[in-house]
């Protein structure tokens, strides 16, 4: 977290545009795809340029909303280009939504996820509350033929030698950095 805080505004802006380049090279933003993004909080990698490109490429964009703080429940709802975000109890912007607007997780094609650190096996260290792991728990331990790709977004310096996963952790399929897209093999 300390290293992430040292990223300057200009480095952050350059990295945001490089995330777009890497995502385009990997064909993650094909027209019609259902893409979930996050609203950067604190010093998380900025996906705003990635979000704008997804809209321009005619992707259908979603964002997470916390639906129950005590149960750590989170769902994904549509995110429109001109939406006024509402700040939740954690200080994170969320799109306004009605309960019937949530999309089932398995209907998403790609979920871009924030992280603190990642390793070469696809394990992710999140911010600690476990919202993503709880929301995606049905994906734990098994690869399905139809599931969203879980792609972390991070700066290259967030890669660490190894993380020890907990039993509730859900592995990522890849991590998008300013330099490249890391792909990970299936976990069993």
Short mmCIF file of C-alpha atoms in Angstrom, two decimals, residues 42-107:
data_model
loop_
_atom_site.label_atom_id
_atom_site.label_comp_id
_atom_site.label_asym_id
_atom_site.label_seq_id
_atom_site.Cartn_x
_atom_site.Cartn_y
_atom_site.Cartn_z
CA UNK A 42 -7.65 5.73 -2.37
CA UNK A 43 -4.63 4.77 -4.42
CA UNK A 44 -6.11 1.87 -6.38
CA UNK A 45 -5.21 1.63 -10.05
CA UNK A 46 -7.38 4.02 -12.04
CA UNK A 47 -9.72 2.30 -14.51
CA UNK A 48 -11.57 5.44 -15.67
CA UNK A 49 -9.87 5.42 -19.11
CA UNK A 50 -10.63 1.69 -19.40
CA UNK A 51 -14.27 2.40 -18.55
CA UNK A 52 -14.53 5.17 -21.16
CA UNK A 53 -12.98 2.90 -23.81
CA UNK A 54 -15.44 0.12 -22.92
CA UNK A 55 -18.35 2.52 -23.50
CA UNK A 56 -16.83 3.70 -26.81
CA UNK A 57 -16.39 0.07 -27.87
CA UNK A 58 -20.10 -0.51 -27.11
CA UNK A 59 -19.53 -2.75 -24.13
CA UNK A 60 -22.25 -2.90 -21.50
CA UNK A 61 -20.61 -1.61 -18.33
CA UNK A 62 -21.45 -2.56 -14.76
CA UNK A 63 -20.10 -1.52 -11.37
CA UNK A 64 -20.24 -3.08 -7.92
CA UNK A 65 -22.61 -1.82 -5.24
CA UNK A 66 -22.56 -2.84 -1.60
CA UNK A 67 -26.04 -4.13 -0.81
CA UNK A 68 -25.48 -5.18 2.80
CA UNK A 69 -22.55 -3.93 4.87
CA UNK A 70 -22.73 -6.42 7.73
CA UNK A 71 -23.01 -9.43 5.43
CA UNK A 72 -20.40 -7.99 3.06
CA UNK A 73 -22.86 -8.44 0.17
CA UNK A 74 -22.08 -6.89 -3.18
CA UNK A 75 -23.83 -7.01 -6.57
CA UNK A 76 -23.19 -5.51 -10.00
CA UNK A 77 -25.52 -2.95 -11.59
CA UNK A 78 -25.40 -0.94 -14.84
CA UNK A 79 -23.00 2.00 -14.97
CA UNK A 80 -23.97 4.66 -17.49
CA UNK A 81 -21.63 7.33 -18.81
CA UNK A 82 -23.49 10.26 -17.30
CA UNK A 83 -24.52 8.63 -14.04
CA UNK A 84 -24.07 10.64 -10.87
CA UNK A 85 -22.39 8.34 -8.41
CA UNK A 86 -23.60 8.05 -4.84
CA UNK A 87 -20.93 7.70 -2.16
CA UNK A 88 -21.47 4.59 -0.03
CA UNK A 89 -20.61 4.10 3.64
CA UNK A 90 -17.02 3.23 2.71
CA UNK A 91 -16.52 6.43 0.72
CA UNK A 92 -16.66 4.67 -2.66
CA UNK A 93 -18.81 5.93 -5.53
CA UNK A 94 -21.61 3.67 -6.71
CA UNK A 95 -24.14 4.10 -9.50
CA UNK A 96 -27.72 4.71 -8.35
CA UNK A 97 -29.74 1.54 -8.84
CA UNK A 98 -32.96 -0.30 -8.21
CA UNK A 99 -32.84 -3.79 -6.65
CA UNK A 100 -34.08 -5.41 -9.88
CA UNK A 101 -31.19 -3.95 -11.94
CA UNK A 102 -28.49 -6.32 -10.71
CA UNK A 103 -26.97 -8.71 -13.20
CA UNK A 104 -26.26 -12.34 -12.28
CA UNK A 105 -22.50 -12.83 -11.95
CA UNK A 106 -22.41 -15.59 -14.57
CA UNK A 107 -23.85 -13.16 -17.14
#
